[in-house]
Coordinates of C-alpha atoms in Angstrom, one line a residue:
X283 CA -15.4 -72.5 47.0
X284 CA -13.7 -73.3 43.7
X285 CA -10.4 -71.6 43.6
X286 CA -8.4 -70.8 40.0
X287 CA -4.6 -71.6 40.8
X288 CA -1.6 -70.5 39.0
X289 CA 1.8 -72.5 39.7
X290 CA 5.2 -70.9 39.1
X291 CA 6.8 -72.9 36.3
X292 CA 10.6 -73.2 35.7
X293 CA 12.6 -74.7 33.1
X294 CA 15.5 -76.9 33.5
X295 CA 16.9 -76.7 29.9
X296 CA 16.5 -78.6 26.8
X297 CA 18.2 -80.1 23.5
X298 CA 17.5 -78.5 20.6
X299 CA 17.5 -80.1 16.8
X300 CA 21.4 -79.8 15.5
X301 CA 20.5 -77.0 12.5
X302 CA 21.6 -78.3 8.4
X303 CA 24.8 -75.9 7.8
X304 CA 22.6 -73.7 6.1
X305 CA 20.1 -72.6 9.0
X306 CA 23.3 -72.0 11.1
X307 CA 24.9 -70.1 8.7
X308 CA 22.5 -67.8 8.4
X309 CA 21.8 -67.2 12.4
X310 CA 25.7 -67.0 12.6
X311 CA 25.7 -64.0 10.0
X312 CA 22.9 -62.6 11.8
X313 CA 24.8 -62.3 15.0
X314 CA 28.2 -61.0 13.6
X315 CA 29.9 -59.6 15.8
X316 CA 29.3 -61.2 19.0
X317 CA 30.9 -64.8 19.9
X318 CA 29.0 -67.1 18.0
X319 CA 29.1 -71.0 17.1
X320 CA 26.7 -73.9 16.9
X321 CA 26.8 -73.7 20.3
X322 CA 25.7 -70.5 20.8
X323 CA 22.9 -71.0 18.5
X324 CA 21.6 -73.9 20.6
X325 CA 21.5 -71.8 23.7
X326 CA 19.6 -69.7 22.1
X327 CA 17.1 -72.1 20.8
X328 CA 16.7 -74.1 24.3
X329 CA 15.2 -70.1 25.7
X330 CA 13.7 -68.7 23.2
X331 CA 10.4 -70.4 23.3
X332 CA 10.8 -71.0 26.9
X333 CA 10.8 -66.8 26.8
X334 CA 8.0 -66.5 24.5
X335 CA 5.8 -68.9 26.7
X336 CA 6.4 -66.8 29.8
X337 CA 8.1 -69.3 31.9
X338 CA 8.3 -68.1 35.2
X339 CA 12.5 -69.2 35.6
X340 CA 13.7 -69.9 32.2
X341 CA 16.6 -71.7 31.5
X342 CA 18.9 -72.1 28.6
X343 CA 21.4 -74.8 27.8
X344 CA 21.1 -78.6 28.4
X345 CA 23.7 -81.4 27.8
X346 CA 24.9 -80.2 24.3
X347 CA 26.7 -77.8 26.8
X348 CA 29.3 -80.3 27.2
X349 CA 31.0 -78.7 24.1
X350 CA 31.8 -75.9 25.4
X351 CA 32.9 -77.2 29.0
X352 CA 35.3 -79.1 26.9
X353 CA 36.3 -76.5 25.1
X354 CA 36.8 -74.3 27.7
X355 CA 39.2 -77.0 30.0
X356 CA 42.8 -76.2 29.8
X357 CA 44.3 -79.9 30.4
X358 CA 42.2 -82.3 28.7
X359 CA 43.4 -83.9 25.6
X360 CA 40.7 -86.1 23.9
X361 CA 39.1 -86.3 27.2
X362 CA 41.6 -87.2 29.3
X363 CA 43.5 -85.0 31.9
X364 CA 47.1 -84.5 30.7
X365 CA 47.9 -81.5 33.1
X366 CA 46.1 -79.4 36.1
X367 CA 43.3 -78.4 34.8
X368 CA 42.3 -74.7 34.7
X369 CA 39.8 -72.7 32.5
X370 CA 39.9 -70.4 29.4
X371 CA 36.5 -68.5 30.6
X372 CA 35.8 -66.2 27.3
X373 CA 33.9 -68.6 25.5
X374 CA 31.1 -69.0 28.4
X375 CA 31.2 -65.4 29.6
X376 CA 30.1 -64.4 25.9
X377 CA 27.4 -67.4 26.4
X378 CA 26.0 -66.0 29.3
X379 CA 26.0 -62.1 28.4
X380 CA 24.0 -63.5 25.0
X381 CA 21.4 -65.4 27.4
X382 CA 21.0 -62.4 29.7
X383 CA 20.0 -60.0 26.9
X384 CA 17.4 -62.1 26.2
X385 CA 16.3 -62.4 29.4
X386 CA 17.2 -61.2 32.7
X387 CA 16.6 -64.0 35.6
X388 CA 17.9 -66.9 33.3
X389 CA 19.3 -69.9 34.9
X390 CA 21.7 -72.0 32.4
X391 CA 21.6 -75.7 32.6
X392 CA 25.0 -77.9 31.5
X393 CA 26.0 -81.6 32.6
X394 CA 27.2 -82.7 35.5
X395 CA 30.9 -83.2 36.5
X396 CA 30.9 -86.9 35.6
X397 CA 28.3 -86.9 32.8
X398 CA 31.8 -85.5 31.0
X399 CA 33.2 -88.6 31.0
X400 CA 36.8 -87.3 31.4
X401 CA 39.6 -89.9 32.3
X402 CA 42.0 -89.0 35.2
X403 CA 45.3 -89.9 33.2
X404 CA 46.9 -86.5 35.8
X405 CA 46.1 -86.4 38.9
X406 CA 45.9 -90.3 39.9
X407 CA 43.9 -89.9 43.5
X408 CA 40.4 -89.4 43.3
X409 CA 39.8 -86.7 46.2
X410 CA 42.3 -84.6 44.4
X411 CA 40.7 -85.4 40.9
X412 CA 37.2 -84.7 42.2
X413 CA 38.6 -81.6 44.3
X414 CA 40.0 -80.3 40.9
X415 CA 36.8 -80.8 38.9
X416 CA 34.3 -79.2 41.4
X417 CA 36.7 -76.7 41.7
X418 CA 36.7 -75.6 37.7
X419 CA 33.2 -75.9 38.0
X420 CA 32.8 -73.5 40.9
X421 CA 35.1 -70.7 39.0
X422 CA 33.2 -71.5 35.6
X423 CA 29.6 -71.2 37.1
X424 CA 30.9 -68.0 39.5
X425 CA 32.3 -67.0 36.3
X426 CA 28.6 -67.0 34.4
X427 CA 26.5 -65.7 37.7
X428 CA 29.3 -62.7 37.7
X429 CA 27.9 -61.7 33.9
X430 CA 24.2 -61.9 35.1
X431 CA 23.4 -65.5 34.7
X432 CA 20.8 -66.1 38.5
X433 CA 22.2 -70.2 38.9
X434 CA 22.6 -73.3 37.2
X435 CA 20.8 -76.4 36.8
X436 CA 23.4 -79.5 36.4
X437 CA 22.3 -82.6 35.3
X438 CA 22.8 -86.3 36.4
X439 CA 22.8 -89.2 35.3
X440 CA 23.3 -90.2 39.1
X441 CA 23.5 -89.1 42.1
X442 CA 27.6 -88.6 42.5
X443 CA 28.4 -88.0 46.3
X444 CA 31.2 -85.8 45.7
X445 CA 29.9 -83.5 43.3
X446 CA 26.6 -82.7 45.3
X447 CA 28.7 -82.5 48.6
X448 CA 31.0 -80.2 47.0
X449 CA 28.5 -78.4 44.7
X450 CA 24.9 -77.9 46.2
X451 CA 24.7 -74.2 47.1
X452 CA 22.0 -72.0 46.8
X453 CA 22.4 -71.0 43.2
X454 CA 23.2 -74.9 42.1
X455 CA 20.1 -77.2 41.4
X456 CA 21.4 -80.7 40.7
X457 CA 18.8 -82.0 38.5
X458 CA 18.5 -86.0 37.3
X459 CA 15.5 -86.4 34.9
X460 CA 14.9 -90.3 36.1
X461 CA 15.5 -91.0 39.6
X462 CA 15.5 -94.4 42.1
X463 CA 14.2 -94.5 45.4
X464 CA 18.0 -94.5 46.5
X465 CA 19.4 -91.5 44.2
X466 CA 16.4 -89.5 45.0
X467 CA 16.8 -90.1 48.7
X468 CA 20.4 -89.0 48.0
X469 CA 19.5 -86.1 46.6
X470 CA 16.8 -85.0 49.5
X471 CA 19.6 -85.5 51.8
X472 CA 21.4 -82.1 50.5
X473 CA 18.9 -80.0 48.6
X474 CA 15.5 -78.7 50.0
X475 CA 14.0 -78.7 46.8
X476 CA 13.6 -81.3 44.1
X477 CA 12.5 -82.3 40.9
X478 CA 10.3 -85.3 39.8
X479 CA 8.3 -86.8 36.8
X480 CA 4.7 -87.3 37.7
X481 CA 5.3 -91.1 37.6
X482 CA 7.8 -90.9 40.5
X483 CA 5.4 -89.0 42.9
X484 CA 5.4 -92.5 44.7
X485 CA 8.9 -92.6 45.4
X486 CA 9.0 -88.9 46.5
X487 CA 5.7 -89.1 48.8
X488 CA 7.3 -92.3 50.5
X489 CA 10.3 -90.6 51.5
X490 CA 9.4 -86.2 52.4
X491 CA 8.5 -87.5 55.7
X492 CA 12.2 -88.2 56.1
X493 CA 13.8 -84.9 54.6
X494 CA 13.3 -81.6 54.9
X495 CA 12.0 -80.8 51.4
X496 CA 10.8 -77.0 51.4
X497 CA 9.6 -77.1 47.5
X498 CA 8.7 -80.1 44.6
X499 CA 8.7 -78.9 41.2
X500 CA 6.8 -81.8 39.0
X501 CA 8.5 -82.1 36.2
X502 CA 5.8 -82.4 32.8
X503 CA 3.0 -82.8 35.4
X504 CA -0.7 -83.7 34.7
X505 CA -4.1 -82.6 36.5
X506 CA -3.6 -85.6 38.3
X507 CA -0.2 -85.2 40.1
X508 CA -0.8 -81.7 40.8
X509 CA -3.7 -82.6 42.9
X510 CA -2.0 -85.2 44.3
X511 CA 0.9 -83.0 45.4
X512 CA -1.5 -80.3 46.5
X513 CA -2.3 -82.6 48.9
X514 CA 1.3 -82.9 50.7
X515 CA 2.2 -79.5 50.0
X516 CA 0.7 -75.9 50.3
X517 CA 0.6 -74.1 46.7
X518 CA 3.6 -71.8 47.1
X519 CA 5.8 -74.6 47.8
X520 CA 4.7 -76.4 44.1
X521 CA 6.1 -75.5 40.8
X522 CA 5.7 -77.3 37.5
X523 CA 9.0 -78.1 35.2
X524 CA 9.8 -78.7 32.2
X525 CA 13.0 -80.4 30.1
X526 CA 12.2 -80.7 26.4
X527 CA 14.4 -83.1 24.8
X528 CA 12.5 -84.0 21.5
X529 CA 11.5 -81.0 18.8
X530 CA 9.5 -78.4 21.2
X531 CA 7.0 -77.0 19.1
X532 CA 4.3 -75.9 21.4
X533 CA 5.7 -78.0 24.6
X534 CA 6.6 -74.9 26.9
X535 CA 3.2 -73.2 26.5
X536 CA 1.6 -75.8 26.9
X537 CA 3.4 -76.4 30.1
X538 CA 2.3 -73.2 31.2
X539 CA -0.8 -74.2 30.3
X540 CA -0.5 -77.5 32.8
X541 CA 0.4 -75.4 35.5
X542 CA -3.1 -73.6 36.1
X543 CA -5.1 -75.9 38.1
X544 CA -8.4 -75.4 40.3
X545 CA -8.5 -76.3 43.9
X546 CA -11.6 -76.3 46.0

């Protein structure tokens, strides 16, 4: 019997299209009133569409959230550390009320610790540098989820041993949109779900044997990967992703779309 299936889908962010001065403008005056920047306005365009597509875990923000990291970081001075660091919260606590009204259930998605690129001119000892990063980002994230915000989605450009030691929890999904055979085992080896492009399903199938992976969410997936996946994994373990980082048009429907499948 021919079976119609329907995978969850989730986003992990995306990178909007900087807006000319006039298109911000406008959206700014629209939203008077409320904390608003270019920053804001790209938060709002990374979930929008992912709303309108009905994306079963939506999730605003991406790495243009560096910004406003950085501007929140009390103690870096042109990216270096000049003094402990601690956090002026306002400016992401508006950010995440703003993402919640639009949707309830939103995750928000924001680099890694060391995809900042901050320069320890302060502390001078690693542990205590990387104890003091995780740290603001525990209070900052805590911060967002105490607004209404349901986790976050960081994202790598590796696999950093401290960070993911210090930072994989249940509401934290470290995300790195290319992976190695060794960064991805990395990664299996403290979270119980993961993420993959359909041309790393090699890598991943080579290696669940060795972790306890509870959930794969194939990231821009095609007929082809899902059934391959299908075959490792029962349905309710599968989700489809998606990460849009060129102009989105019809991408997140059309990621829905990829996520019905048949199954015999």
């Amino acid at each position: 019997m021919v079976k119609r299936l329907k995978l969850a889908t989730r986003g992990f962010g995306a990178e909007p299209a900087m807006p000319d001065v006039t298109a911000l403008a406008e959206w700014i005056a629209d939203h008077r009133g409320m904390y608003a920047d270019i920053t804001t306005y790209l938060l709002y365009q990374s979930l929008a569409p992912q709303v309108s597509a009905e994306i079963t875990t939506p999730c605003a923000g991406g790495l243009f959230y560096k910004n406003r990291i950085m501007e929140c970081l009390i103690g870096v001075v042109d990216g270096k550390t000049t003094d402990e660091i601690y956090l002026n919260l306002r400016a992401v606590t508006e950010d995440a009320a703003g993402m919640v009204v639009q949707k309830k259930n939103t995750w928000c998605a924001m680099p890694a610790p060391h995809v900042l690129g901050i320069r320890d001119m302060y502390y001078n000892d690693e542990d205590e540098w990387n104890n003091a990063i995780t740290d603001t980002y525990r209070t900052l994230m805590r911060s967002m989820r105490d607004v209404g915000i349901s986790g976050h989605v960081l994202i790598c450009n590796t696999i950093h041993e401290p960070e993911i030691t210090s930072l994989t929890m249940q509401k934290v999904f470290f995300f790195q949109p290319q992976h190695d055979s060794e960064s991805l085992a990395s990664l299996m080896e403290h979270q119980h779900q993961i993420a993959v492009c359909r041309d790393q399903l090699d890598i991943v199938l080579n290696l669940i044997s060795e972790y306890d992976i509870r959930k794969i969410i194939i990231v821009d997936p095609d007929h082809e990967s899902i059934a391959r996946i299908l075959s490792c994994f029962d349905p309710d373990q599968i989700s489809v992703g998606g990460y849009c980082t060129d102009t989105c048009g019809d991408y997140w429907k059309n990621l829905v779309e990829s996520a019905i499948c048949t199954i015999q």
